[in-house]
Amino acid sequence: MSLFMPTIALRKVTDITPEILKKLGTDAILLDVDNTLAPPDSKIPYEGVQEWIDRTKACGIHIVICSNNFKKRIKPFADSVGLDCVAMSLKPFPFGFERAKRKLREKPQSVLVVGDQIYTDVLGANMAGMRSILLLPRSEEHGWSIWLRRKMEKGKRKKIKLYGEDEG
Ligand SMILES: [Mg+2]
């Protein structure tokens, strides 16, 4: 199994259903923010995200935001959607996931990482022994480092089929 392959791939975070979480054996979710819950640096979540968070929490799933962005960006956003957070998590390195896992007290295999990037979210999850869901990036992005990572992702994304969607 490649370190760059997610457990499954979906279009958007709101496509994650209780059935999928049950199938993956998920008790807790580590959630990315930029391009996963909201456009990069936006305070306003994508449509349906708040309802999805509330619904998922009501199923007894613990959710912690785990982002590489700065605390001054992530903390107010996490507060506004009612979630705990770990900022500057340095994904794909294990530091942030470890900090989040201590808050959760879960085994790695029952923790699901959700995000839009192979080289941070998916690679980090695989190295930590966690499951992962890769989402499609939704908003326009700026800056050379994300441009480079998207370029590196391209060939790998071609091999990843969206869960529940047939080809053709
Ligand atoms: Mg992201």
Short mmCIF file of C-alpha atoms and ligand atoms in Angstrom, two decimals:
data_model
loop_
_atom_site.label_atom_id
_atom_site.label_comp_id
_atom_site.label_asym_id
_atom_site.label_seq_id
_atom_site.Cartn_x
_atom_site.Cartn_y
_atom_site.Cartn_z
CA MET A 1 0.00 0.00 0.00
CA SER A 2 1.39 3.34 -1.06
CA LEU A 3 1.93 6.04 1.57
CA PHE A 4 0.25 8.44 -0.85
CA MET A 5 -3.03 6.52 -1.19
CA PRO A 6 -6.01 7.62 0.93
CA THR A 7 -8.35 5.00 2.39
CA ILE A 8 -11.07 6.52 0.20
CA ALA A 9 -11.63 9.73 -1.79
CA LEU A 10 -14.73 11.91 -1.91
CA ARG A 11 -15.67 15.22 -3.53
CA LYS A 12 -16.42 17.19 -0.37
CA VAL A 13 -16.54 16.88 3.40
CA THR A 14 -20.34 16.87 3.47
CA ASP A 15 -20.27 13.63 1.41
CA ILE A 16 -18.98 11.79 4.51
CA THR A 17 -21.97 9.86 5.87
CA PRO A 18 -22.44 7.94 9.15
CA GLU A 19 -22.42 4.74 7.01
CA ILE A 20 -18.97 5.55 5.63
CA LEU A 21 -17.66 6.37 9.12
CA LYS A 22 -19.03 3.08 10.42
CA LYS A 23 -17.45 1.17 7.54
CA LEU A 24 -14.05 2.77 8.26
CA GLY A 25 -14.37 2.06 11.99
CA THR A 26 -14.08 5.76 12.81
CA ASP A 27 -14.45 7.04 16.40
CA ALA A 28 -12.69 10.38 15.85
CA ILE A 29 -11.91 12.73 12.98
CA LEU A 30 -8.94 15.05 12.52
CA LEU A 31 -10.18 17.74 10.18
CA ASP A 32 -8.21 20.01 7.88
CA VAL A 33 -9.55 23.56 7.41
CA ASP A 34 -8.32 25.34 4.27
CA ASN A 35 -9.97 23.93 1.16
CA THR A 36 -11.69 21.29 3.32
CA LEU A 37 -14.11 23.24 5.55
CA ALA A 38 -13.70 26.72 4.06
CA PRO A 39 -11.88 28.56 1.27
CA PRO A 40 -8.25 29.30 2.24
CA ASP A 41 -8.22 32.07 4.87
CA SER A 42 -12.02 32.53 4.77
CA LYS A 43 -14.06 32.71 7.97
CA ILE A 44 -17.13 31.35 6.22
CA PRO A 45 -17.47 27.55 5.90
CA TYR A 46 -18.66 25.95 2.66
CA GLU A 47 -22.39 25.32 2.36
CA GLY A 48 -23.67 22.61 4.70
CA VAL A 49 -20.42 22.28 6.66
CA GLN A 50 -21.79 23.50 10.01
CA GLU A 51 -24.78 21.16 9.73
CA TRP A 52 -22.45 18.28 8.81
CA ILE A 53 -20.25 18.99 11.88
CA ASP A 54 -23.28 19.10 14.19
CA ARG A 55 -24.77 15.93 12.68
CA THR A 56 -21.49 14.03 12.91
CA LYS A 57 -20.88 15.10 16.52
CA ALA A 58 -24.42 13.97 17.35
CA CYS A 59 -23.44 10.46 16.14
CA GLY A 60 -20.85 10.38 18.93
CA ILE A 61 -17.82 11.07 16.70
CA HIS A 62 -15.15 13.30 18.26
CA ILE A 63 -13.86 15.95 15.87
CA VAL A 64 -10.67 17.97 16.29
CA ILE A 65 -9.42 20.48 13.74
CA CYS A 66 -5.81 19.78 12.77
CA SER A 67 -4.31 22.37 10.45
CA ASN A 68 -0.88 23.52 9.31
CA ASN A 69 -2.09 27.11 9.28
CA PHE A 70 -1.35 29.59 12.10
CA LYS A 71 -3.25 29.73 15.38
CA LYS A 72 -4.54 33.24 14.64
CA ARG A 73 -6.28 31.80 11.56
CA ILE A 74 -7.36 28.42 12.98
CA LYS A 75 -8.48 29.17 16.57
CA PRO A 76 -11.19 31.75 15.71
CA PHE A 77 -12.46 29.49 12.92
CA ALA A 78 -12.57 26.44 15.19
CA ASP A 79 -14.40 28.47 17.86
CA SER A 80 -16.95 29.67 15.31
CA VAL A 81 -17.86 26.12 14.25
CA GLY A 82 -17.68 24.75 17.82
CA LEU A 83 -14.59 22.53 17.57
CA ASP A 84 -11.34 22.01 19.45
CA CYS A 85 -8.18 22.59 17.39
CA VAL A 86 -4.48 21.98 16.89
CA ALA A 87 -2.84 24.72 14.77
CA MET A 88 0.65 24.67 13.18
CA SER A 89 0.43 20.90 13.15
CA LEU A 90 3.30 20.42 10.65
CA LYS A 91 1.53 17.70 8.64
CA PRO A 92 2.75 15.26 7.30
CA PHE A 93 5.00 15.06 10.38
CA PRO A 94 3.42 13.32 13.38
CA PHE A 95 3.62 16.16 15.94
CA GLY A 96 0.20 17.70 15.36
CA PHE A 97 -1.57 14.36 15.01
CA GLU A 98 0.06 13.23 18.27
CA ARG A 99 -1.15 16.40 20.03
CA ALA A 100 -4.66 15.84 18.67
CA LYS A 101 -4.60 12.15 19.57
CA ARG A 102 -3.77 12.99 23.18
CA LYS A 103 -6.93 15.13 23.30
CA LEU A 104 -8.92 12.19 21.90
CA ARG A 105 -7.46 9.14 23.63
CA GLU A 106 -8.17 6.95 20.61
CA LYS A 107 -6.20 4.20 18.90
CA PRO A 108 -4.71 5.43 15.62
CA GLN A 109 -6.73 2.97 13.53
CA SER A 110 -10.02 4.43 14.77
CA VAL A 111 -8.91 7.96 13.88
CA LEU A 112 -9.80 9.32 10.45
CA VAL A 113 -7.86 12.18 8.84
CA VAL A 114 -9.88 14.30 6.41
CA GLY A 115 -8.22 16.80 4.07
CA ASP A 116 -7.57 17.97 0.52
CA GLN A 117 -3.83 17.32 0.17
CA ILE A 118 -1.93 14.10 -0.52
CA TYR A 119 1.45 15.38 0.70
CA THR A 120 0.19 16.62 4.06
CA ASP A 121 -3.13 15.02 5.08
CA VAL A 122 -2.90 11.59 3.40
CA LEU A 123 0.84 11.03 3.83
CA GLY A 124 0.61 12.11 7.49
CA ALA A 125 -2.33 9.79 8.17
CA ASN A 126 -0.59 6.81 6.59
CA MET A 127 2.61 7.44 8.54
CA ALA A 128 0.60 7.68 11.77
CA GLY A 129 -1.34 4.46 11.05
CA MET A 130 -4.61 6.38 10.68
CA ARG A 131 -7.32 6.10 8.03
CA SER A 132 -7.82 8.97 5.60
CA ILE A 133 -10.34 10.57 3.27
CA LEU A 134 -8.93 12.73 0.47
CA LEU A 135 -11.22 15.47 -0.82
CA LEU A 136 -11.12 17.42 -4.07
CA PRO A 137 -9.71 20.94 -3.66
CA ARG A 138 -12.59 23.40 -4.05
CA SER A 139 -11.24 26.92 -4.07
CA GLU A 140 -8.66 28.82 -6.04
CA GLU A 141 -5.23 28.75 -4.38
CA HIS A 142 -2.31 31.13 -4.48
CA GLY A 143 1.40 30.80 -3.70
CA TRP A 144 4.30 28.75 -5.05
CA SER A 145 4.33 26.03 -2.38
CA ILE A 146 0.72 24.94 -2.95
CA TRP A 147 1.26 25.26 -6.73
CA LEU A 148 4.18 22.82 -6.42
CA ARG A 149 2.26 20.37 -4.20
CA ARG A 150 -0.71 20.35 -6.58
CA LYS A 151 1.68 19.67 -9.48
CA MET A 152 3.21 16.76 -7.54
CA GLU A 153 -0.27 15.43 -6.70
CA LYS A 154 -1.49 15.36 -10.28
CA GLY A 155 -0.30 11.89 -11.38
CA LYS A 156 -1.27 10.34 -8.04
CA ARG A 157 -4.78 11.81 -8.11
CA LYS A 158 -5.40 10.20 -11.51
CA LYS A 159 -5.08 6.77 -9.89
CA ILE A 160 -7.51 7.58 -7.08
CA LYS A 161 -11.19 6.89 -7.83
CA LEU A 162 -13.95 8.73 -6.04
CA TYR A 163 -15.78 6.43 -3.63
CA GLY A 164 -19.23 5.40 -4.81
CA GLU A 165 -18.81 6.92 -8.29
CA ASP A 166 -18.52 4.72 -11.36
CA GLU A 167 -16.31 5.57 -14.26
CA GLY A 168 -17.70 6.66 -17.65
MG MG B 1 -6.15 21.98 3.16
#
